[in-house]
Amino acid sequence: MICQGPYTSARRKKKDDNILEIPSIPNPFPELCCSPFASVLSTSLLPKATSRKKQVIKVYSEDDTSRALEVPRDITARDVCQLLILKNHYIDDHSWTLFEQLTHTALGRAIEDHELVMEVQSNWIMEEENKLYFRKNYAKYEFFKNPLGFFPDHMISFPSETSAAISNSGILQMFLSSSTYPEIHGYLYAKEQGKKSWKKLYFILRRSGLYFSTKGTSKEPRHLQFFCEFSNSDMYMSLTGKKISGAPTNYGFCFKPNKSGGTRDLKQLCADDEQTRTCWMTAIRLLKYGMQLYQNYMQPYQGRSGCSPLNLTPMRSISENSLVAMDFSGHRSRIIENPTEALSVAVEEGLAWRRRGCLRLNSHGSPIAMSNMDIHRSQSWFHHKISREEAQRLILQHGLVDGVFLVRDSQSNPKTFVLSLSHGLKIKHFQIVPLEDDGKLFYTLDDGHTRFTDLIQLVEFYQLNKGVLPCKLKHYCARIAL
């Protein structure tokens, strides 16, 4: 046992006092202590002083690759998407979505940005191998930009005091208002409870819920029977059409209670066409989430000054407003002021880029050239040997927005290709035919009036020009990997 005398303790106290007297050195670089993602992620992803419970989730991509993420229990779907965007260095164009797929019932839905992922998973049955998918959905908030295109005149009724001509902003204000709400009405097929049969009924959507008429198209209260309300249930889309459920059409959707035990609790409906289904599902989303949905849509733009809620355009950088054509071929660079010369240089540079892009490495590491017939295989918009049904499913998952497209091999003619394109809430298919002229091979969509040396040139042309297509090519469907 060692005893310490008063002299020893006094000396240690003096030493401690000397340490405390040293002035603190200020941090000369306080900005380095800030998180670089503070402006990108919401506060739920930022570290807090108190410890938070975490859980591991698995997210899949279109090619069935997956990634495990350790996330807080209160993380939202938007924050999961932001994490995956940052980890994979994707461009955030506000169309990334977390998608819930129920494998046993072949149902799926886009999880809303504000929903808690753990709450979604808590409704899953342990025996079912349900999955979360990370993909783009261009139609997620498209109705805020063009509501008139989502609600046909014959399916929507406005309050009697409303004027005849209604603008886009007027329709949105009615859907988001707590006092007035447009009425959606029309025929749907409903599956009878406990039976395999389907019955065509006249449905009416009101703020109080979804009803159907027991007498034709009568809207009298004594003829209306309650069908479903939405506060304790989620709306899903059928992923297999009429194969599993035996529905009369391929445009099915249903309502599943949050704590449902199986298919017996589903309330299943189907529409005659995609436009009708989209109208019903969009109106029900607006009815269920209301202003929260609008806040989700506006969140990426809240940092902009003077932005209009209904007229949002992408911000342009300063460099984009000051781009000029330059010539660096000589000893001194110069600005190309002649538009014809600038166009010629751009075309020549594009062809040179294609020649460089055609070079691939063989097994020995030596470059090999790809022909114009193969160059398209390296493009994200090209899908090799997929069926017409698979192409339609991919486009539907990316959202039925005008201009969503992909290019695929033709099943009926091995030497041709097909451009699958979304327009007017419908998916259309256009055959790309190869033509041989003077020993050279060309591709065309309009019987040879417009010819292209390869599919990349064809796609780039129709991204800038509508031509014979109903709209320009805007968003391509890609199978991303995590």
Coordinates of C-alpha atoms in Angstrom, one line a residue:
M1 CA 0.0 0.0 0.0
I2 CA 1.4 3.3 -1.0
C3 CA 0.5 6.4 0.9
Q4 CA 0.5 9.9 -0.6
G5 CA 1.6 12.8 1.5
P6 CA 0.2 16.3 1.4
Y7 CA 3.1 17.5 -0.7
T8 CA 2.4 14.9 -3.5
S9 CA -1.3 15.8 -3.7
A10 CA -0.6 19.5 -3.7
R11 CA 1.9 19.1 -6.5
R12 CA -0.6 17.1 -8.6
K13 CA -3.2 19.7 -8.0
K14 CA -0.9 22.5 -9.1
K15 CA 0.0 20.4 -12.2
D16 CA -3.8 20.1 -13.1
D17 CA -4.3 23.8 -12.5
N18 CA -1.5 24.5 -15.0
I19 CA -3.2 22.3 -17.6
L20 CA -6.5 24.0 -17.1
E21 CA -4.9 27.3 -17.6
I22 CA -3.8 26.6 -21.2
P23 CA -6.1 28.6 -23.5
S24 CA -8.2 26.7 -26.0
I25 CA -7.2 27.0 -29.6
P26 CA -10.1 28.0 -31.9
N27 CA -10.8 25.8 -34.9
P28 CA -9.5 27.7 -38.0
F29 CA -11.6 25.6 -40.4
P30 CA -15.1 25.3 -38.8
E31 CA -16.7 24.5 -42.2
L32 CA -14.8 21.2 -42.4
C33 CA -16.8 20.0 -39.4
C34 CA -20.1 20.3 -41.2
S35 CA -21.5 17.4 -43.0
P36 CA -21.4 17.7 -46.8
F37 CA -24.8 16.0 -47.0
A38 CA -26.5 18.4 -44.6
S39 CA -28.4 20.1 -47.4
V40 CA -29.3 16.9 -49.2
L41 CA -30.6 14.6 -46.5
S42 CA -33.4 15.4 -44.1
T43 CA -32.8 15.7 -40.3
S44 CA -33.8 12.1 -39.8
L45 CA -30.5 10.9 -41.3
L46 CA -28.3 13.3 -39.4
P47 CA -26.6 12.1 -36.2
K48 CA -28.2 13.2 -32.9
A49 CA -26.8 13.4 -29.4
T50 CA -29.1 10.5 -28.2
S51 CA -28.6 7.0 -29.5
R52 CA -31.3 5.8 -32.0
K53 CA -32.3 2.2 -32.7
K54 CA -31.3 1.1 -36.2
Q55 CA -32.3 -1.8 -38.4
V56 CA -31.0 -3.4 -41.6
I57 CA -33.2 -3.3 -44.7
K58 CA -32.5 -4.8 -48.1
V59 CA -33.4 -2.9 -51.3
Y60 CA -33.5 -4.5 -54.7
S61 CA -33.0 -3.0 -58.2
E62 CA -34.5 -4.0 -61.6
D63 CA -31.8 -6.6 -62.3
D64 CA -32.4 -8.2 -58.9
T65 CA -29.2 -7.1 -57.4
S66 CA -29.6 -5.9 -53.8
R67 CA -28.0 -3.7 -51.2
A68 CA -28.3 -3.9 -47.4
L69 CA -28.6 -0.6 -45.5
E70 CA -28.4 0.0 -41.8
V71 CA -30.9 2.8 -41.2
P72 CA -32.8 4.5 -38.3
R73 CA -36.2 3.0 -37.5
D74 CA -37.9 6.3 -38.3
I75 CA -36.4 6.7 -41.8
T76 CA -38.7 7.8 -44.6
A77 CA -38.9 6.4 -48.1
R78 CA -37.4 9.7 -49.5
D79 CA -34.4 9.4 -47.2
V80 CA -33.7 5.8 -48.3
C81 CA -33.8 7.0 -51.9
Q82 CA -31.4 9.8 -51.1
L83 CA -28.9 7.4 -49.4
L84 CA -28.9 5.1 -52.4
I85 CA -28.5 8.1 -54.8
L86 CA -25.4 9.2 -52.8
K87 CA -23.9 5.7 -52.5
N88 CA -24.3 4.9 -56.2
H89 CA -23.5 8.5 -57.5
Y90 CA -26.8 8.8 -59.4
I91 CA -28.3 12.1 -60.5
D92 CA -31.2 13.2 -58.3
D93 CA -34.0 14.3 -60.7
H94 CA -36.7 13.8 -58.0
S95 CA -38.1 10.8 -59.7
W96 CA -36.4 8.0 -57.7
T97 CA -39.0 6.0 -55.8
L98 CA -39.1 3.1 -53.2
F99 CA -41.5 0.5 -54.5
E100 CA -43.2 -2.2 -52.4
Q101 CA -43.8 -5.6 -54.0
L102 CA -45.9 -8.3 -52.4
T103 CA -44.7 -11.5 -54.1
H104 CA -47.4 -13.8 -52.9
T105 CA -50.4 -11.7 -54.1
A106 CA -48.5 -10.1 -57.1
L107 CA -49.3 -6.6 -56.0
G108 CA -47.2 -3.5 -55.8
R109 CA -47.2 0.2 -55.0
A110 CA -45.0 3.2 -54.9
I111 CA -44.3 4.1 -51.3
E112 CA -45.0 7.8 -50.7
D113 CA -42.0 9.9 -49.8
H114 CA -43.1 10.7 -46.3
E115 CA -44.0 7.1 -45.3
L116 CA -41.9 5.4 -42.7
V117 CA -40.2 2.3 -44.2
M118 CA -40.3 0.3 -41.0
E119 CA -44.1 0.8 -40.7
V120 CA -44.5 -0.5 -44.2
Q121 CA -42.4 -3.6 -43.4
S122 CA -44.3 -4.2 -40.1
N123 CA -47.4 -5.0 -42.2
W124 CA -45.6 -7.8 -44.0
I125 CA -46.3 -11.5 -43.2
M126 CA -43.2 -13.3 -42.2
E127 CA -43.7 -16.2 -44.6
E128 CA -44.0 -14.0 -47.6
E129 CA -40.8 -12.9 -49.4
N130 CA -41.9 -9.3 -50.0
K131 CA -39.3 -6.9 -51.5
L132 CA -38.4 -3.2 -51.6
Y133 CA -37.3 -2.0 -55.1
F134 CA -35.4 1.2 -55.9
R135 CA -36.4 2.6 -59.3
K136 CA -37.5 5.7 -61.2
N137 CA -41.2 6.7 -61.4
Y138 CA -41.6 9.7 -63.7
A139 CA -45.4 9.8 -63.1
K140 CA -45.1 10.1 -59.3
Y141 CA -46.1 13.8 -59.3
E142 CA -47.0 14.3 -62.9
F143 CA -50.6 15.2 -62.1
F144 CA -49.5 18.3 -60.2
K145 CA -48.1 19.5 -63.6
N146 CA -50.9 18.4 -65.8
P147 CA -54.1 17.5 -63.8
L148 CA -56.4 17.9 -66.9
G149 CA -54.6 15.0 -68.5
F150 CA -55.4 12.7 -65.6
F151 CA -59.1 13.4 -65.1
P152 CA -61.2 12.9 -68.3
D153 CA -64.3 15.2 -68.5
H154 CA -66.7 12.2 -68.4
M155 CA -65.3 10.9 -65.1
I156 CA -65.2 14.1 -63.0
S157 CA -67.9 16.4 -61.7
F158 CA -67.3 19.7 -59.9
P159 CA -69.4 21.5 -57.4
S160 CA -72.5 23.3 -58.8
E161 CA -71.2 26.7 -57.9
T162 CA -68.0 26.2 -59.9
S163 CA -67.7 28.0 -63.2
A164 CA -67.6 26.0 -66.5
A165 CA -64.0 26.6 -67.4
I166 CA -61.5 25.2 -64.8
S167 CA -57.8 25.6 -65.1
N168 CA -55.1 23.3 -63.9
S169 CA -54.6 25.3 -60.7
G170 CA -58.3 25.3 -60.1
I171 CA -58.6 21.5 -60.2
L172 CA -55.6 21.1 -57.8
Q173 CA -57.1 23.6 -55.3
M174 CA -60.3 21.6 -55.3
F175 CA -58.5 18.3 -54.7
L176 CA -56.4 19.8 -51.9
S177 CA -59.2 21.8 -50.3
S178 CA -60.8 20.5 -47.1
S179 CA -64.2 21.9 -48.0
T180 CA -64.7 21.1 -51.7
Y181 CA -63.7 17.9 -53.5
P182 CA -64.5 16.9 -57.1
E183 CA -66.6 13.7 -57.5
I184 CA -65.1 10.9 -59.6
H185 CA -67.6 8.5 -61.1
G186 CA -67.6 5.7 -63.6
Y187 CA -67.9 1.9 -64.1
L188 CA -65.5 -0.6 -62.5
Y189 CA -65.5 -4.3 -62.2
A190 CA -65.6 -5.5 -58.5
K191 CA -64.8 -8.9 -57.3
E192 CA -67.5 -10.3 -55.1
Q193 CA -66.4 -11.2 -51.6
G194 CA -65.8 -15.0 -51.2
K195 CA -66.4 -15.7 -54.8
K196 CA -64.5 -15.9 -58.1
S197 CA -67.0 -13.8 -60.1
W198 CA -66.7 -10.2 -61.0
K199 CA -69.5 -7.7 -61.3
K200 CA -69.6 -4.4 -63.2
L201 CA -70.9 -1.6 -61.0
Y202 CA -71.1 2.2 -61.1
F203 CA -68.7 3.7 -58.5
I204 CA -68.7 7.2 -57.0
L205 CA -65.6 8.6 -55.1
R206 CA -66.5 11.2 -52.5
R207 CA -64.6 12.7 -49.6
S208 CA -66.3 10.3 -47.2
G209 CA -65.1 7.2 -49.2
L210 CA -65.8 5.0 -52.2
Y211 CA -69.4 3.9 -53.0
F212 CA -71.2 1.9 -55.6
S213 CA -74.8 2.3 -56.9
T214 CA -77.2 -0.6 -56.4
K215 CA -79.4 0.8 -59.2
G216 CA -77.7 1.7 -62.4
T217 CA -76.0 5.1 -62.3
S218 CA -78.3 6.5 -59.6
K219 CA -76.5 8.7 -57.1
E220 CA -79.4 8.9 -54.6
P221 CA -78.3 8.2 -51.0
R222 CA -80.7 5.2 -50.8
H223 CA -79.1 3.6 -53.8
L224 CA -75.5 4.1 -52.7
Q225 CA -73.6 1.4 -50.8
F226 CA -70.3 1.9 -49.0
F227 CA -67.4 0.0 -50.5
C228 CA -64.2 1.2 -48.9
E229 CA -62.4 4.0 -46.9
F230 CA -58.7 4.6 -47.1
S231 CA -57.3 5.7 -43.7
N232 CA -56.5 2.1 -42.6
S233 CA -55.7 0.5 -45.9
D234 CA -53.2 0.9 -48.8
M235 CA -53.9 0.9 -52.5
Y236 CA -52.0 -1.5 -54.7
M237 CA -51.7 -2.2 -58.4
S238 CA -52.0 -5.7 -59.9
L239 CA -48.7 -6.7 -61.4
T240 CA -49.8 -9.8 -63.3
G241 CA -53.0 -8.5 -64.9
K242 CA -55.8 -11.1 -64.9
K243 CA -53.6 -14.2 -64.6
I244 CA -53.9 -14.7 -60.8
S245 CA -57.1 -13.0 -59.9
G246 CA -59.2 -14.0 -63.0
A247 CA -60.1 -10.3 -63.5
P248 CA -62.0 -9.4 -66.8
T249 CA -59.2 -7.0 -67.8
N250 CA -55.5 -6.4 -67.1
Y251 CA -56.0 -3.0 -65.4
G252 CA -56.6 -4.2 -61.8
F253 CA -56.0 -2.5 -58.4
C254 CA -57.1 -3.2 -54.9
F255 CA -57.3 -2.0 -51.3
K256 CA -55.4 -4.0 -48.6
P257 CA -56.0 -3.4 -44.9
N258 CA -52.8 -2.5 -43.1
K259 CA -53.0 -5.6 -40.8
S260 CA -54.5 -7.9 -43.4
G261 CA -53.9 -11.6 -43.1
G262 CA -54.2 -12.5 -46.8
T263 CA -56.1 -12.3 -50.0
R264 CA -59.5 -12.8 -48.4
D265 CA -59.4 -9.2 -47.0
L266 CA -58.5 -7.6 -50.3
K267 CA -61.1 -5.4 -52.0
Q268 CA -60.3 -5.9 -55.7
L269 CA -61.3 -3.7 -58.6
C270 CA -60.4 -3.4 -62.3
A271 CA -60.9 -0.9 -65.0
D272 CA -61.6 -1.1 -68.8
D273 CA -58.3 0.7 -69.7
E274 CA -55.2 2.3 -68.3
Q275 CA -56.5 5.8 -68.4
T276 CA -59.5 4.9 -66.3
R277 CA -57.4 3.1 -63.7
T278 CA -54.9 6.0 -63.6
C279 CA -57.7 8.4 -63.0
W280 CA -59.2 6.4 -60.1
M281 CA -55.8 5.7 -58.4
T282 CA -54.7 9.3 -58.7
A283 CA -57.9 10.7 -57.2
I284 CA -57.7 8.2 -54.3
R285 CA -54.1 9.2 -53.6
L286 CA -55.1 12.9 -53.5
L287 CA -58.0 12.1 -51.3
K288 CA -56.0 10.0 -48.8
Y289 CA -52.8 12.2 -48.5
G290 CA -54.1 15.6 -49.7
M291 CA -51.7 18.4 -48.8
Q292 CA -49.0 16.0 -47.6
L293 CA -48.7 14.8 -51.1
Y294 CA -48.3 18.3 -52.4
Q295 CA -45.7 19.0 -49.8
N296 CA -43.7 16.0 -50.9
Y297 CA -43.9 17.3 -54.5
M298 CA -42.7 20.8 -53.4
Q299 CA -39.9 19.7 -51.1
P300 CA -37.1 19.6 -53.7
Y301 CA -38.1 23.1 -54.8
Q302 CA -38.5 24.8 -51.5
G303 CA -35.0 26.4 -51.6
R304 CA -35.9 28.3 -54.8
S305 CA -37.0 31.9 -54.6
G306 CA -40.1 33.0 -56.4
C307 CA -41.0 29.5 -57.8
S308 CA -44.6 29.0 -58.8
P309 CA -46.3 25.9 -57.4
L310 CA -47.8 25.1 -60.8
N311 CA -45.2 26.4 -63.1
L312 CA -41.8 24.9 -62.1
T313 CA -39.0 24.7 -64.6
P314 CA -35.5 23.3 -64.0
M315 CA -32.9 25.8 -62.9
R316 CA -30.3 26.6 -65.5
S317 CA -26.7 27.1 -64.5
I318 CA -24.7 30.2 -65.5
S319 CA -22.4 28.1 -67.6
E320 CA -25.4 26.7 -69.6
N321 CA -26.5 30.2 -70.5
S322 CA -23.1 31.1 -71.8
L323 CA -22.1 28.0 -73.9
V324 CA -20.4 28.8 -77.2
A325 CA -18.9 26.7 -79.9
M326 CA -15.1 26.6 -79.8
D327 CA -12.4 25.5 -82.3
F328 CA -9.2 24.1 -80.7
S329 CA -7.7 22.6 -83.9
G330 CA -5.2 25.4 -84.5
H331 CA -2.4 26.9 -82.5
R332 CA -4.9 29.4 -80.9
S333 CA -8.5 28.6 -79.9
R334 CA -11.3 30.6 -81.5
I335 CA -15.0 31.1 -81.1
I336 CA -17.1 29.7 -84.0
E337 CA -19.6 32.5 -84.8
N338 CA -21.0 31.0 -88.0
P339 CA -24.0 28.7 -87.0
T340 CA -23.5 26.5 -90.1
E341 CA -19.9 25.9 -89.2
A342 CA -20.8 25.3 -85.6
L343 CA -23.4 22.6 -86.7
S344 CA -20.8 21.0 -89.0
V345 CA -18.2 20.8 -86.2
A346 CA -20.8 19.3 -83.8
V347 CA -21.8 16.6 -86.3
E348 CA -18.1 15.8 -87.0
E349 CA -17.4 15.6 -83.2
G350 CA -20.4 13.4 -82.7
L351 CA -19.2 11.0 -85.4
A352 CA -15.7 11.0 -83.9
W353 CA -17.2 10.2 -80.4
R354 CA -19.1 7.3 -82.0
R355 CA -15.9 5.9 -83.5
R356 CA -14.2 6.1 -80.1
G357 CA -17.2 4.5 -78.4
C358 CA -17.1 1.6 -80.8
L359 CA -13.8 0.4 -79.5
R360 CA -14.0 -2.4 -77.0
L361 CA -11.3 -4.6 -75.4
N362 CA -11.0 -8.3 -76.2
S363 CA -9.8 -11.0 -73.8
H364 CA -6.2 -10.0 -74.3
G365 CA -6.9 -6.3 -73.6
S366 CA -6.5 -5.2 -77.2
P367 CA -9.1 -2.8 -78.6
I368 CA -11.6 -4.3 -81.1
A369 CA -14.1 -2.3 -83.1
M370 CA -17.9 -2.8 -82.9
S371 CA -20.0 -2.3 -86.0
N372 CA -23.0 0.0 -86.2
M373 CA -25.2 -3.1 -85.8
D374 CA -23.8 -3.7 -82.3
I375 CA -23.1 -0.2 -80.9
H376 CA -26.6 0.2 -79.4
R377 CA -26.0 -2.8 -77.1
S378 CA -24.0 -0.6 -74.7
Q379 CA -26.8 2.0 -74.3
S380 CA -29.0 2.1 -71.2
W381 CA -32.2 2.4 -73.2
F382 CA -31.6 -0.8 -75.2
H383 CA -33.0 -4.1 -73.8
H384 CA -31.8 -7.2 -75.4
K385 CA -34.4 -10.0 -76.1
I386 CA -37.3 -8.9 -73.9
S387 CA -40.9 -9.6 -74.9
R388 CA -43.6 -7.1 -75.7
E389 CA -45.3 -7.8 -72.3
E390 CA -42.0 -7.3 -70.4
A391 CA -41.4 -4.0 -72.3
Q392 CA -44.9 -2.8 -71.3
R393 CA -44.3 -3.8 -67.7
L394 CA -41.0 -1.8 -67.6
I395 CA -42.6 1.3 -69.0
L396 CA -45.5 1.0 -66.6
Q397 CA -43.2 0.8 -63.7
H398 CA -41.3 3.9 -64.8
G399 CA -44.6 5.8 -65.1
L400 CA -46.9 6.4 -68.0
V401 CA -45.6 9.9 -68.8
D402 CA -45.4 11.1 -72.4
G403 CA -41.9 10.2 -73.7
V404 CA -40.9 7.3 -71.6
F405 CA -39.3 4.8 -73.9
L406 CA -37.1 1.8 -74.6
V407 CA -35.7 0.0 -77.6
R408 CA -35.7 -3.8 -77.9
D409 CA -35.2 -6.6 -80.3
S410 CA -38.3 -7.6 -82.4
Q411 CA -39.7 -11.0 -81.6
S412 CA -41.5 -11.4 -84.9
N413 CA -38.6 -10.3 -87.1
P414 CA -35.1 -11.0 -85.7
K415 CA -33.5 -8.4 -88.1
T416 CA -35.6 -5.5 -86.9
F417 CA -36.0 -3.6 -83.6
V418 CA -39.0 -2.0 -81.8
L419 CA -39.3 1.4 -80.1
S420 CA -41.8 1.1 -77.2
L421 CA -43.1 4.5 -76.2
S422 CA -45.6 5.9 -73.7
H423 CA -48.0 8.6 -74.9
G424 CA -51.4 9.6 -73.7
L425 CA -51.4 7.0 -70.9
K426 CA -51.0 4.3 -73.5
I427 CA -47.9 2.3 -74.6
K428 CA -47.3 2.2 -78.4
H429 CA -44.8 0.1 -80.4
F430 CA -43.0 1.3 -83.5
Q431 CA -41.0 -1.0 -85.7
I432 CA -37.5 0.1 -86.7
V433 CA -36.7 -1.3 -90.1
P434 CA -33.2 -1.8 -91.5
L435 CA -32.6 -0.6 -95.1
E436 CA -29.7 -1.4 -97.4
D437 CA -28.8 1.2 -100.0
D438 CA -25.7 1.1 -102.1
G439 CA -24.1 -1.4 -99.9
K440 CA -24.7 0.6 -96.7
L441 CA -27.1 -0.3 -93.9
F442 CA -29.5 2.3 -92.5
Y443 CA -32.4 2.3 -89.9
T444 CA -35.7 4.0 -90.3
L445 CA -39.1 4.5 -88.6
D446 CA -40.8 6.1 -91.6
D447 CA -40.2 3.8 -94.6
G448 CA -36.9 5.3 -95.5
H449 CA -37.8 9.0 -95.5
T450 CA -35.5 9.6 -92.5
R451 CA -32.4 7.3 -92.3
F452 CA -29.9 6.7 -89.6
T453 CA -26.6 4.8 -89.7
D454 CA -27.1 3.3 -86.2
L455 CA -29.8 3.2 -83.5
I456 CA -27.9 5.8 -81.3
Q457 CA -28.3 8.3 -84.1
L458 CA -32.0 7.4 -84.4
V459 CA -32.7 7.8 -80.7
E460 CA -30.8 11.1 -80.5
F461 CA -32.8 12.5 -83.5
Y462 CA -36.2 11.7 -81.9
Q463 CA -35.1 13.1 -78.6
L464 CA -34.9 16.4 -80.4
N465 CA -37.6 16.0 -83.0
K466 CA -41.0 14.4 -82.8
G467 CA -41.0 13.4 -86.5
V468 CA -43.5 10.6 -87.1
L469 CA -43.8 9.8 -83.4
P470 CA -46.7 11.2 -81.2
C471 CA -44.1 12.9 -78.9
K472 CA -40.4 13.3 -78.4
L473 CA -38.4 10.7 -76.6
K474 CA -37.8 12.0 -73.1
H475 CA -37.1 9.4 -70.4
Y476 CA -35.6 6.0 -71.1
C477 CA -36.2 2.9 -69.1
A478 CA -33.0 1.4 -67.6
R479 CA -32.1 -1.6 -65.5
I480 CA -30.0 0.0 -62.8
A481 CA -27.6 -2.1 -60.5
L482 CA -27.0 -1.4 -56.9

